[in-house]
Short mmCIF file of C-alpha atoms in Angstrom, two decimals:
data_model
loop_
_atom_site.label_atom_id
_atom_site.label_comp_id
_atom_site.label_asym_id
_atom_site.label_seq_id
_atom_site.Cartn_x
_atom_site.Cartn_y
_atom_site.Cartn_z
CA MET A 1 88.61 -39.84 -20.32
CA LEU A 2 90.55 -40.52 -23.39
CA ASN A 3 92.77 -43.64 -23.93
CA PHE A 4 95.99 -43.65 -25.75
CA ASP A 5 99.09 -46.08 -25.84
CA VAL A 6 101.43 -43.18 -26.20
CA ALA A 7 100.73 -39.46 -25.17
CA ILE A 8 103.55 -37.11 -26.66
CA VAL A 9 103.52 -33.61 -25.26
CA GLY A 10 105.18 -31.15 -27.66
CA SER A 11 105.12 -30.81 -31.22
CA GLY A 12 108.75 -30.01 -32.11
CA LEU A 13 111.21 -32.45 -33.66
CA ALA A 14 111.42 -34.63 -30.68
CA GLY A 15 107.73 -34.84 -30.46
CA LEU A 16 107.00 -35.32 -34.14
CA SER A 17 109.76 -37.75 -34.83
CA THR A 18 108.83 -40.04 -31.98
CA ALA A 19 105.22 -39.99 -33.08
CA ILE A 20 106.04 -40.83 -36.59
CA LYS A 21 108.33 -43.54 -35.44
CA LEU A 22 105.64 -45.27 -33.07
CA ALA A 23 102.47 -44.71 -35.07
CA ASP A 24 102.55 -47.80 -36.98
CA ASP A 25 102.33 -49.74 -33.90
CA LYS A 26 100.74 -47.69 -31.31
CA LYS A 27 97.79 -45.35 -30.89
CA ILE A 28 99.34 -41.84 -30.25
CA ALA A 29 98.15 -38.44 -28.97
CA ILE A 30 100.19 -35.53 -29.70
CA ILE A 31 99.49 -32.36 -27.39
CA SER A 32 100.47 -29.13 -28.91
CA LYS A 33 100.02 -25.84 -26.92
CA ARG A 34 99.24 -23.89 -30.03
CA THR A 35 99.63 -25.05 -33.54
CA LEU A 36 102.14 -27.86 -34.66
CA SER A 37 104.42 -25.40 -36.30
CA GLU A 38 104.91 -23.22 -33.07
CA SER A 39 108.12 -24.79 -31.49
CA SER A 40 111.71 -23.91 -31.18
CA SER A 41 112.57 -26.72 -33.92
CA GLN A 42 110.40 -24.58 -36.30
CA TRP A 43 112.67 -21.51 -35.73
CA ALA A 44 116.02 -23.28 -36.06
CA GLN A 45 118.15 -21.72 -38.85
CA GLY A 46 121.61 -23.68 -38.55
CA GLY A 47 121.01 -27.38 -39.23
CA ILE A 48 122.02 -30.64 -37.89
CA ALA A 49 125.68 -31.44 -37.06
CA ALA A 50 126.82 -34.86 -38.67
CA SER A 51 130.33 -36.10 -39.27
CA VAL A 52 129.68 -37.42 -42.74
CA SER A 53 132.51 -35.64 -44.77
CA SER A 54 135.35 -37.52 -46.02
CA VAL A 55 137.76 -35.33 -44.15
CA ASP A 56 135.69 -35.47 -40.93
CA SER A 57 135.25 -38.15 -38.36
CA THR A 58 133.01 -39.23 -35.47
CA GLU A 59 136.19 -38.78 -33.05
CA ALA A 60 136.50 -35.21 -34.26
CA HIS A 61 132.79 -34.67 -33.53
CA VAL A 62 132.91 -36.18 -30.16
CA ASN A 63 136.18 -34.17 -29.29
CA ASP A 64 134.55 -30.71 -30.48
CA THR A 65 131.49 -31.73 -28.33
CA ILE A 66 133.63 -32.32 -25.23
CA VAL A 67 135.62 -29.13 -25.65
CA ALA A 68 132.58 -26.82 -25.96
CA GLY A 69 130.91 -28.63 -23.18
CA ALA A 70 133.76 -27.63 -20.82
CA GLY A 71 134.64 -31.17 -19.79
CA LEU A 72 131.02 -32.15 -18.57
CA CYS A 73 129.88 -33.97 -21.34
CA ASP A 74 129.13 -37.63 -20.85
CA GLU A 75 131.49 -39.26 -22.98
CA SER A 76 129.55 -42.48 -23.80
CA VAL A 77 126.42 -40.39 -24.67
CA THR A 78 128.46 -38.18 -26.87
CA LYS A 79 129.91 -41.15 -28.90
CA PHE A 80 126.60 -42.71 -29.17
CA VAL A 81 124.82 -39.55 -30.48
CA THR A 82 127.66 -38.77 -32.93
CA ALA A 83 127.75 -42.20 -34.22
CA ASN A 84 124.19 -41.89 -35.33
CA SER A 85 124.42 -38.88 -36.89
CA ALA A 86 124.56 -40.21 -40.59
CA SER A 87 121.49 -42.36 -39.86
CA ALA A 88 119.43 -39.34 -38.39
CA LEU A 89 120.06 -37.49 -41.56
CA ASN A 90 119.17 -40.47 -43.63
CA TRP A 91 115.83 -40.69 -41.79
CA LEU A 92 114.96 -37.09 -42.30
CA THR A 93 115.60 -37.44 -46.09
CA LYS A 94 113.29 -40.50 -46.18
CA MET A 95 110.65 -38.07 -44.63
CA GLY A 96 111.13 -35.60 -47.51
CA VAL A 97 113.59 -33.14 -46.17
CA ASN A 98 115.40 -31.98 -48.95
CA PHE A 99 118.76 -30.74 -47.51
CA THR A 100 120.91 -28.19 -49.48
CA LYS A 101 123.37 -29.63 -51.98
CA GLN A 102 126.73 -28.55 -53.31
CA ALA A 103 126.33 -26.80 -56.77
CA ASN A 104 125.53 -28.97 -59.47
CA THR A 105 126.03 -32.48 -57.45
CA SER A 106 124.16 -34.73 -55.23
CA GLU A 107 126.67 -34.00 -52.21
CA LEU A 108 125.38 -32.29 -48.97
CA HIS A 109 126.54 -28.75 -48.68
CA LEU A 110 128.08 -28.63 -45.22
CA THR A 111 128.74 -25.46 -43.32
CA LYS A 112 130.67 -24.59 -40.31
CA GLU A 113 129.65 -23.05 -36.88
CA GLY A 114 131.34 -21.86 -33.78
CA GLY A 115 133.33 -24.69 -31.87
CA HIS A 116 133.35 -27.10 -34.93
CA SER A 117 136.80 -28.19 -36.34
CA HIS A 118 135.02 -29.13 -39.47
CA ARG A 119 132.31 -28.35 -42.00
CA ARG A 120 129.69 -30.76 -40.68
CA ILE A 121 126.34 -28.78 -40.53
CA ALA A 122 123.77 -30.30 -42.87
CA HIS A 123 121.06 -27.65 -43.61
CA VAL A 124 118.35 -26.33 -45.59
CA ALA A 125 119.55 -23.02 -46.67
CA ASP A 126 118.90 -21.08 -43.39
CA THR A 127 115.54 -22.25 -42.74
CA THR A 128 116.38 -26.05 -41.82
CA GLY A 129 113.99 -26.13 -38.83
CA SER A 130 111.08 -25.06 -40.92
CA ALA A 131 111.77 -27.34 -43.78
CA ILE A 132 111.85 -30.14 -41.10
CA GLN A 133 108.82 -29.52 -39.30
CA SER A 134 106.83 -28.81 -42.56
CA ALA A 135 107.92 -32.34 -43.75
CA LEU A 136 106.98 -34.18 -40.49
CA ILE A 137 103.73 -32.33 -39.94
CA GLU A 138 102.51 -33.60 -43.39
CA LYS A 139 103.38 -36.88 -42.04
CA VAL A 140 101.59 -36.87 -38.76
CA ASN A 141 98.56 -35.12 -40.29
CA ASN A 142 97.81 -38.09 -42.62
CA HIS A 143 98.59 -40.80 -40.29
CA PRO A 144 95.32 -42.66 -39.03
CA ASN A 145 96.90 -43.60 -35.68
CA ILE A 146 98.09 -40.16 -34.66
CA THR A 147 95.32 -37.83 -32.90
CA ILE A 148 96.62 -34.05 -32.67
CA PHE A 149 95.45 -31.90 -29.97
CA GLU A 150 96.22 -28.38 -30.89
CA ASP A 151 95.80 -25.40 -28.66
CA HIS A 152 95.84 -27.72 -25.60
CA ILE A 153 98.33 -27.27 -22.77
CA ALA A 154 99.52 -29.97 -20.33
CA VAL A 155 98.44 -29.22 -16.76
CA ASP A 156 100.17 -32.04 -14.81
CA LEU A 157 101.18 -35.78 -14.91
CA ILE A 158 99.16 -38.34 -13.19
CA THR A 159 101.18 -40.93 -11.04
CA ASN A 160 100.15 -43.82 -8.89
CA LYS A 161 102.04 -41.98 -6.09
CA LYS A 162 99.84 -38.76 -6.50
CA LEU A 163 96.67 -41.05 -6.41
CA LYS A 164 97.94 -43.43 -4.15
CA ILE A 165 96.85 -46.63 -6.20
CA ILE A 166 98.74 -49.65 -7.42
CA LYS A 167 100.51 -51.20 -4.50
CA THR A 168 104.24 -50.88 -5.60
CA GLU A 169 107.41 -49.14 -4.59
CA LYS A 170 107.51 -47.88 -8.14
CA ASN A 171 106.62 -44.40 -9.13
CA ILE A 172 104.45 -44.89 -12.32
CA CYS A 173 103.04 -42.43 -14.71
CA LEU A 174 99.48 -43.25 -15.89
CA GLY A 175 98.87 -40.14 -18.10
CA LEU A 176 98.02 -36.53 -17.71
CA TYR A 177 95.45 -33.78 -17.33
CA VAL A 178 95.31 -31.39 -20.50
CA LEU A 179 93.64 -28.00 -20.61
CA GLU A 180 91.73 -27.01 -23.83
CA ASN A 181 92.54 -23.31 -24.15
CA THR A 182 89.43 -22.47 -26.26
CA SER A 183 86.82 -24.15 -23.94
CA GLY A 184 88.71 -23.90 -20.58
CA LYS A 185 87.71 -27.61 -20.14
CA VAL A 186 90.32 -30.05 -18.64
CA VAL A 187 90.59 -33.44 -20.16
CA THR A 188 92.09 -36.69 -18.60
CA ILE A 189 94.39 -38.67 -20.84
CA GLN A 190 95.35 -42.27 -19.96
CA ALA A 191 98.16 -43.30 -21.70
CA ASP A 192 100.43 -46.52 -21.18
CA VAL A 193 103.78 -44.31 -21.93
CA THR A 194 104.05 -40.48 -21.71
CA VAL A 195 106.66 -38.54 -23.62
CA LEU A 196 107.86 -34.97 -22.68
CA ALA A 197 109.00 -33.23 -25.66
CA THR A 198 108.18 -29.90 -24.55
CA GLY A 199 111.58 -28.04 -25.34
CA GLY A 200 113.37 -25.53 -22.83
CA ALA A 201 112.54 -22.92 -20.61
CA SER A 202 114.19 -19.91 -22.00
CA LYS A 203 111.14 -17.73 -21.62
CA VAL A 204 111.97 -17.28 -18.19
CA TYR A 205 114.25 -14.64 -19.31
CA LEU A 206 113.35 -11.03 -20.54
CA TYR A 207 115.32 -11.66 -23.99
CA THR A 208 115.18 -14.55 -25.64
CA THR A 209 115.37 -16.24 -29.20
CA ASN A 210 112.79 -18.83 -28.35
CA PRO A 211 109.05 -18.72 -29.15
CA ASP A 212 106.54 -17.96 -26.39
CA VAL A 213 105.66 -21.64 -25.83
CA SER A 214 109.05 -22.40 -24.45
CA THR A 215 108.16 -22.27 -20.73
CA GLY A 216 109.64 -25.18 -19.19
CA ASP A 217 106.38 -27.19 -18.82
CA GLY A 218 107.75 -30.75 -19.14
CA ILE A 219 110.87 -30.10 -16.81
CA SER A 220 108.27 -28.55 -14.03
CA MET A 221 105.67 -31.52 -14.46
CA ALA A 222 108.55 -34.14 -14.23
CA TRP A 223 109.89 -32.47 -11.34
CA ARG A 224 106.62 -32.30 -9.46
CA SER A 225 106.02 -36.10 -10.15
CA GLY A 226 109.48 -36.94 -8.82
CA CYS A 227 112.13 -36.94 -11.30
CA ARG A 228 115.59 -35.57 -10.78
CA VAL A 229 116.89 -32.68 -12.90
CA ALA A 230 120.40 -31.89 -13.44
CA ASN A 231 122.68 -29.02 -14.79
CA MET A 232 119.83 -26.53 -14.70
CA GLU A 233 122.46 -23.71 -14.07
CA PHE A 234 123.82 -24.08 -17.69
CA VAL A 235 121.56 -21.84 -19.72
CA GLN A 236 122.97 -21.04 -23.10
CA PHE A 237 122.67 -17.45 -24.46
CA HIS A 238 122.87 -17.21 -28.26
CA PRO A 239 125.44 -14.44 -28.86
CA THR A 240 123.54 -12.88 -31.97
CA CYS A 241 119.96 -12.18 -31.62
CA LEU A 242 118.72 -9.22 -33.95
CA TYR A 243 118.70 -5.87 -31.81
CA HIS A 244 115.77 -3.98 -33.19
CA PRO A 245 112.52 -2.53 -31.50
CA HIS A 246 110.15 -4.43 -33.92
CA GLU A 247 111.93 -7.78 -33.49
CA LYS A 248 111.85 -9.18 -29.95
CA SER A 249 113.47 -12.55 -30.69
CA PHE A 250 114.77 -13.06 -34.18
CA LEU A 251 117.92 -15.20 -34.24
CA ILE A 252 120.79 -14.39 -36.56
CA SER A 253 122.23 -17.91 -37.28
CA GLU A 254 125.50 -18.90 -36.17
CA VAL A 255 126.35 -20.16 -39.41
CA LEU A 256 126.61 -16.34 -40.60
CA ARG A 257 129.86 -16.28 -38.78
CA GLY A 258 130.75 -19.67 -39.91
CA GLU A 259 130.46 -18.31 -43.49
CA GLY A 260 132.80 -15.44 -42.78
CA GLY A 261 130.71 -12.94 -40.59
CA ILE A 262 132.62 -10.70 -38.16
CA LEU A 263 131.62 -9.20 -34.77
CA LYS A 264 132.47 -5.56 -34.51
CA LEU A 265 132.22 -2.69 -32.29
CA PRO A 266 130.35 0.56 -33.22
CA ASN A 267 133.61 2.07 -34.41
CA ASN A 268 133.71 -0.82 -36.89
CA LYS A 269 136.69 -2.71 -34.96
CA PRO A 270 136.73 -6.51 -34.52
CA PHE A 271 137.00 -7.63 -31.03
CA MET A 272 136.68 -11.52 -30.79
CA HIS A 273 140.41 -12.02 -31.36
CA LEU A 274 140.94 -10.23 -27.82
CA TYR A 275 138.94 -12.99 -26.11
CA ASP A 276 139.72 -16.26 -27.80
CA ILE A 277 142.22 -17.81 -30.32
CA ARG A 278 139.10 -18.99 -32.40
CA GLY A 279 137.96 -15.57 -32.87
CA ASP A 280 134.43 -15.19 -34.14
CA LEU A 281 134.24 -19.08 -34.10
CA ALA A 282 134.67 -19.57 -30.54
CA PRO A 283 131.97 -21.66 -28.75
CA ARG A 284 128.84 -19.67 -27.88
CA ASP A 285 129.46 -19.01 -24.07
CA VAL A 286 132.79 -17.49 -25.00
CA VAL A 287 131.19 -15.23 -27.66
CA ALA A 288 128.29 -14.25 -25.62
CA ARG A 289 130.45 -13.42 -22.46
CA ALA A 290 132.59 -11.30 -24.76
CA ILE A 291 129.79 -9.21 -26.22
CA ASP A 292 128.25 -8.78 -22.69
CA PHE A 293 131.57 -7.45 -21.44
CA GLU A 294 131.91 -5.15 -24.19
CA MET A 295 128.51 -3.60 -23.94
CA LYS A 296 128.90 -3.17 -20.22
CA LYS A 297 132.34 -1.82 -20.56
CA ARG A 298 131.46 0.79 -23.39
CA GLY A 299 127.84 1.37 -22.28
CA ILE A 300 126.57 0.43 -25.72
CA GLU A 301 123.18 -1.20 -26.53
CA CYS A 302 124.46 -3.71 -29.06
CA VAL A 303 127.42 -4.89 -31.21
CA TYR A 304 127.34 -5.63 -35.00
CA LEU A 305 127.71 -8.62 -36.79
CA ASP A 306 129.25 -7.71 -40.55
CA ILE A 307 128.99 -9.94 -43.72
CA SER A 308 128.90 -7.17 -46.06
CA HIS A 309 132.26 -8.16 -47.39
CA LYS A 310 130.73 -11.02 -49.04
CA SER A 311 129.12 -10.60 -52.45
CA LYS A 312 125.13 -10.16 -52.47
CA LYS A 313 124.69 -13.30 -54.50
CA PHE A 314 126.70 -15.39 -51.76
CA ILE A 315 124.46 -13.75 -48.94
CA MET A 316 121.28 -14.31 -50.67
CA GLU A 317 122.17 -17.91 -51.62
CA HIS A 318 123.23 -18.81 -47.91
CA PHE A 319 120.97 -16.72 -45.94
CA PRO A 320 117.65 -15.71 -47.86
CA MET A 321 115.55 -15.75 -44.96
CA ILE A 322 117.84 -13.71 -42.66
CA TYR A 323 118.34 -11.28 -45.75
CA GLU A 324 114.58 -10.42 -46.28
CA ARG A 325 113.63 -10.26 -42.56
CA CYS A 326 116.45 -7.66 -42.16
CA LEU A 327 115.73 -5.84 -45.40
CA SER A 328 112.00 -5.63 -44.26
CA LEU A 329 113.62 -3.59 -41.15
CA ASN A 330 115.63 -1.40 -43.43
CA ILE A 331 118.73 -3.36 -42.74
CA ASP A 332 120.80 -4.25 -46.21
CA ILE A 333 122.99 -7.03 -44.91
CA SER A 334 124.86 -6.77 -48.12
CA LYS A 335 125.72 -3.37 -47.35
CA ASP A 336 125.29 -2.74 -43.67
CA PRO A 337 126.23 -4.67 -40.56
CA ILE A 338 123.61 -6.43 -38.30
CA PRO A 339 123.00 -5.04 -34.98
CA VAL A 340 123.02 -7.97 -32.55
CA VAL A 341 122.87 -8.76 -28.71
CA PRO A 342 122.80 -12.16 -26.73
CA ALA A 343 119.55 -13.60 -25.72
CA ALA A 344 118.64 -16.72 -23.86
CA HIS A 345 118.34 -19.65 -26.40
CA TYR A 346 118.88 -23.17 -25.20
CA SER A 347 118.54 -25.12 -21.77
CA CYS A 348 121.49 -27.54 -21.28
CA GLY A 349 120.03 -29.20 -18.31
CA GLY A 350 116.74 -30.86 -17.96
CA VAL A 351 115.08 -34.11 -16.75
CA MET A 352 117.52 -36.87 -16.12
CA THR A 353 117.41 -39.59 -18.48
CA ASP A 354 119.05 -42.94 -19.53
CA PHE A 355 120.26 -44.23 -22.96
CA ASN A 356 116.46 -45.11 -23.50
CA ALA A 357 115.33 -41.57 -22.69
CA GLN A 358 113.70 -42.90 -19.56
CA THR A 359 113.16 -40.68 -16.48
CA ASP A 360 113.09 -41.81 -12.80
CA VAL A 361 109.41 -42.41 -13.08
CA ASP A 362 108.37 -45.57 -14.89
CA ASN A 363 106.50 -45.28 -18.22
CA LEU A 364 107.60 -41.57 -18.33
CA TYR A 365 110.34 -40.49 -21.24
CA ALA A 366 111.77 -37.12 -21.98
CA VAL A 367 113.35 -36.38 -25.22
CA GLY A 368 114.88 -33.25 -26.68
CA GLU A 369 115.75 -29.91 -24.72
CA ALA A 370 113.48 -30.97 -21.75
CA ALA A 371 116.04 -33.81 -21.11
CA TYR A 372 119.32 -34.03 -19.73
CA THR A 373 121.09 -36.86 -21.37
CA GLY A 374 124.75 -35.76 -20.75
CA LEU A 375 125.45 -34.78 -24.29
CA HIS A 376 125.82 -31.10 -24.00
CA GLY A 377 127.85 -30.60 -20.63
CA ALA A 378 128.32 -27.15 -19.45
CA ASN A 379 127.82 -25.67 -23.09
CA ARG A 380 125.88 -27.06 -26.17
CA LEU A 381 127.96 -27.29 -29.33
CA ALA A 382 126.03 -25.73 -32.12
CA SER A 383 123.74 -27.79 -34.10
CA ASN A 384 123.88 -30.76 -31.95
CA SER A 385 120.33 -30.16 -30.37
CA LEU A 386 118.32 -31.26 -33.40
CA LEU A 387 120.65 -34.17 -33.90
CA GLU A 388 119.97 -35.26 -30.16
CA CYS A 389 116.22 -35.22 -30.78
CA LEU A 390 116.53 -37.68 -33.71
CA VAL A 391 118.78 -40.23 -31.94
CA PHE A 392 117.14 -40.08 -28.46
CA SER A 393 113.58 -40.42 -30.10
CA ASP A 394 114.71 -43.62 -31.79
CA ALA A 395 116.19 -44.80 -28.43
CA ALA A 396 112.70 -44.05 -26.80
CA VAL A 397 110.71 -45.61 -29.56
CA SER A 398 112.96 -48.84 -29.40
CA HIS A 399 112.47 -49.19 -25.74
CA ILE A 400 108.76 -48.42 -25.89
CA VAL A 401 107.95 -50.96 -28.51
CA ALA A 402 109.98 -53.70 -26.65
CA LYS A 403 109.21 -53.08 -22.86
CA HIS A 404 105.65 -51.51 -22.46
CA LYS A 405 102.34 -53.09 -21.86
CA ALA A 406 98.81 -51.57 -21.44
CA HIS A 407 97.92 -50.86 -17.87
CA ARG A 408 94.42 -49.06 -18.48
CA GLU A 409 93.95 -47.58 -15.12
CA ILE A 410 90.67 -45.65 -14.41
CA LEU A 411 91.81 -42.20 -13.75
CA PRO A 412 89.91 -39.52 -11.72
CA ARG A 413 88.50 -36.27 -13.88
CA TRP A 414 89.95 -32.86 -12.94
CA ASP A 415 88.04 -31.51 -9.97
CA ALA A 416 87.17 -27.95 -10.32
CA SER A 417 84.37 -27.96 -8.02
CA ARG A 418 86.06 -25.78 -5.29
CA VAL A 419 87.61 -22.98 -7.58
CA THR A 420 86.08 -19.84 -9.00
CA ASP A 421 86.78 -17.44 -11.97
CA ALA A 422 89.78 -15.40 -11.49
CA ASP A 423 89.05 -11.94 -10.35
CA GLU A 424 92.40 -10.21 -11.49
CA GLU A 425 94.19 -11.79 -14.41
CA VAL A 426 96.38 -8.82 -14.52
CA LEU A 427 98.41 -10.33 -11.57
CA ILE A 428 99.39 -13.06 -13.78
CA THR A 429 100.67 -10.54 -16.30
CA HIS A 430 102.61 -8.43 -13.78
CA THR A 431 104.36 -11.50 -11.88
CA TRP A 432 105.44 -13.07 -15.43
CA ASN A 433 106.98 -9.65 -16.24
CA GLU A 434 108.64 -9.28 -12.93
CA LEU A 435 109.99 -12.78 -13.03
CA ARG A 436 111.55 -12.56 -16.55
CA ARG A 437 113.06 -9.26 -15.77
CA PHE A 438 114.75 -10.28 -12.39
CA MET A 439 116.05 -13.46 -14.05
CA TRP A 440 117.75 -11.63 -16.64
CA ASN A 441 119.22 -8.90 -14.08
CA TYR A 442 120.22 -11.43 -11.61
CA VAL A 443 120.76 -14.89 -13.16
CA GLY A 444 122.19 -13.97 -16.59
CA ILE A 445 125.32 -14.34 -18.41
CA VAL A 446 127.49 -13.08 -15.71
CA ARG A 447 126.32 -14.15 -11.93
CA THR A 448 127.13 -13.22 -8.29
CA ASN A 449 126.18 -14.83 -4.87
CA LYS A 450 124.31 -11.48 -4.04
CA ARG A 451 122.38 -11.47 -7.39
CA LEU A 452 121.37 -15.08 -7.05
CA SER A 453 120.40 -14.63 -3.40
CA ARG A 454 118.02 -11.83 -4.31
CA ALA A 455 116.50 -13.83 -7.28
CA MET A 456 115.87 -16.91 -4.92
CA HIS A 457 114.10 -14.37 -2.57
CA ARG A 458 111.76 -12.92 -5.21
CA ILE A 459 110.96 -16.42 -6.36
CA ASP A 460 109.83 -17.65 -2.84
CA MET A 461 107.64 -14.46 -2.49
CA LEU A 462 106.03 -15.17 -5.95
CA ARG A 463 105.75 -18.62 -5.71
CA ASP A 464 103.22 -18.42 -2.45
CA GLU A 465 101.35 -15.82 -4.75
CA VAL A 466 101.03 -18.13 -7.59
CA ASN A 467 100.19 -21.26 -5.72
CA GLU A 468 97.45 -19.23 -3.92
CA PHE A 469 96.08 -18.25 -7.34
CA TYR A 470 96.49 -21.78 -8.80
CA THR A 471 94.55 -23.33 -5.60
CA ASN A 472 91.68 -20.97 -5.58
CA PHE A 473 90.81 -20.01 -9.19
CA LYS A 474 90.20 -21.74 -12.47
CA ILE A 475 93.50 -22.48 -14.48
CA SER A 476 94.33 -20.98 -17.56
CA ASN A 477 97.13 -21.14 -20.31
CA ASN A 478 98.80 -18.03 -18.54
CA LEU A 479 98.60 -19.43 -15.16
CA ILE A 480 99.88 -22.84 -15.96
CA GLU A 481 102.91 -21.37 -17.95
CA LEU A 482 103.76 -18.82 -15.02
CA ARG A 483 103.48 -21.72 -12.61
CA ASN A 484 105.92 -23.70 -14.61
CA LEU A 485 108.41 -20.75 -15.22
CA LEU A 486 108.53 -20.26 -11.64
CA GLN A 487 109.39 -23.82 -10.77
CA VAL A 488 112.06 -23.67 -13.48
CA ALA A 489 113.54 -20.29 -12.23
CA GLU A 490 113.74 -22.07 -8.81
CA LEU A 491 115.66 -24.95 -10.15
CA ILE A 492 118.06 -22.80 -12.20
CA VAL A 493 118.85 -20.54 -9.40
CA LYS A 494 119.47 -23.33 -6.81
CA SER A 495 121.48 -25.20 -9.30
CA ALA A 496 123.51 -22.02 -10.06
CA ILE A 497 123.98 -21.34 -6.14
CA SER A 498 125.34 -24.88 -5.57
CA ARG A 499 127.96 -24.55 -8.26
CA LYS A 500 131.32 -22.94 -6.73
CA GLU A 501 133.13 -22.30 -9.94
CA SER A 502 132.93 -20.88 -13.53
CA ARG A 503 132.53 -23.48 -16.21
CA GLY A 504 130.91 -23.20 -19.68
CA LEU A 505 127.58 -21.26 -19.57
CA HIS A 506 127.89 -20.52 -15.71
CA PHE A 507 130.19 -17.78 -14.87
CA SER A 508 130.38 -16.39 -11.32
CA LYS A 509 132.38 -13.30 -10.32
CA ASP A 510 132.59 -14.81 -6.97
CA PHE A 511 134.14 -18.18 -7.98
CA PRO A 512 135.92 -16.98 -11.48
CA GLU A 513 138.16 -20.03 -11.65
CA THR A 514 137.28 -23.41 -12.93
CA SER A 515 137.52 -26.27 -10.42
CA ASN A 516 139.55 -29.49 -11.23
CA LYS A 517 136.93 -31.32 -9.94
CA LYS A 518 134.09 -32.22 -12.59
CA TYR A 519 130.64 -32.72 -11.47
CA ILE A 520 127.11 -32.37 -12.68
CA THR A 521 124.49 -30.43 -10.60
CA ILE A 522 121.54 -32.91 -9.49
CA LEU A 523 118.66 -31.84 -7.76
CA GLU A 524 116.19 -34.51 -6.26
CA PRO A 525 112.60 -33.71 -5.21
CA ALA A 526 112.38 -33.75 -1.48
CA ASN A 527 108.98 -35.19 -1.32
CA PHE A 528 110.20 -38.24 -3.35
CA VAL A 529 113.32 -39.15 -1.67
CA GLY A 530 113.31 -43.00 -1.20
CA ALA A 531 110.65 -43.21 -4.02
CA ILE A 532 113.34 -43.14 -6.79
CA GLU A 533 116.98 -44.20 -7.09
CA LYS A 534 119.36 -42.51 -4.74
CA LYS A 535 122.35 -42.33 -7.08
CA HIS A 536 124.00 -39.72 -9.09
CA THR A 537 123.72 -41.37 -12.35
CA ILE A 538 120.95 -43.28 -14.11
CA LYS A 539 121.96 -46.75 -15.36
CA LYS A 540 122.64 -46.38 -19.00
CA GLU A 541 121.58 -49.43 -20.98
CA LYS A 542 123.00 -49.53 -24.56
CA SER A 543 120.25 -48.57 -26.96
CA THR A 544 119.99 -49.79 -30.38
CA SER A 545 121.30 -47.73 -33.12
CA ILE A 546 118.99 -45.86 -35.64
CA GLY A 547 118.86 -46.46 -39.30
#
């Protein structure tokens, strides 16, 4: 058994920033499914929303967030996050992130994205995520108190309720089991505190902008351990994923539309003005539904995003990575429009947390896309996600340092004495493909009761098959991910079925109107009723501002 003060599952911005902020005082483990650089944060092109311009304000940022969130954002959380945006940027600057500046000045170059009323997106050209990850990875690699477990996947959390130890009504996280992918060994990690920074679950869909590691691991593990989840029906589909047979998930940043890009039909006619007064700069849910409608109405495979009316110099200065990637596929964006389609992009729901990033289980925190904080409501405003990671990582750190003491329970080893080698791994591949395809067809951008019912029926059947496989055979990375994806799919579908309206990212043809009643969708694990708080909101204690 390995012992740490804090075990952090995930190596994106949420995980790495939490580790760096804790490392001077705590012994840290970072568990990364592949390398540290493989995360959704690494792929982020746009930037970080921060109301730092003299013509902008926190109030405007709050209002834009709430409008984009279709009225379901927690206003107190939204104010808390946006008020700390300048401090978040300052911290990253101290870490060595060199944000793009205005020509010949030291002022930040701020760009604009859909749903924003002002230019407030701080960025590093069109590779912001990569620049941030590179800076933070260098820090964690050189810190003596941080141990990195690359190519390891978390299997499940260990709690006192599961082990039936520690006589208390509380449900307490004691650590986790982790599979070393190369050897197949399962390691027991004892930790005083565990932080889930595992990102979202968009790989549950056939088409996604996310990397292969986005399989909802943290959400599923938390749910199995007794945590409530909220708003899982709100899956954001990014409007503009490159449509090309050789590029399955390359994102075309929203900043491209913010800098003048125009969505067009194959006949070269713009169409977004027909759907929203904000045109191409409408929020993502509006744009994604408009594209989906036009594709189905006209029987076309994609639409086009055109920025060729801008100079080549402008394009290469602002979008060097997008330009080069498209050019490698024989698409010169200075001359030609870019073929794009919507793709699953971001999970607005997740594990319920408070202002300190605490979940329903003691000693268990969730930060980043895996968490439901209340910031995003029914639709995430562009570039608020990286900001949320930074603000809530700091909130978690403050609480961990102030509140937690060592428990040092002796935890049992993983028992693999009654399982055998899998006889047909192909079953995992087939089930994975089936799941992602019917989720895309039945639980996508536009939903119906009939489609959701069909999806739930298939999930029930596949769950039994996968549970039998998990019980009888040695676990693998693919099996763990499939098990987690099935759990997340069930949570998404159940949440979608329970919402009898259309709002934000959830559009139902059976309930096309938006209800006057505003509510969040909360699911509570049946096995833990009575073991966790039976109330609809976690008490939100004010957390220390970052800086």
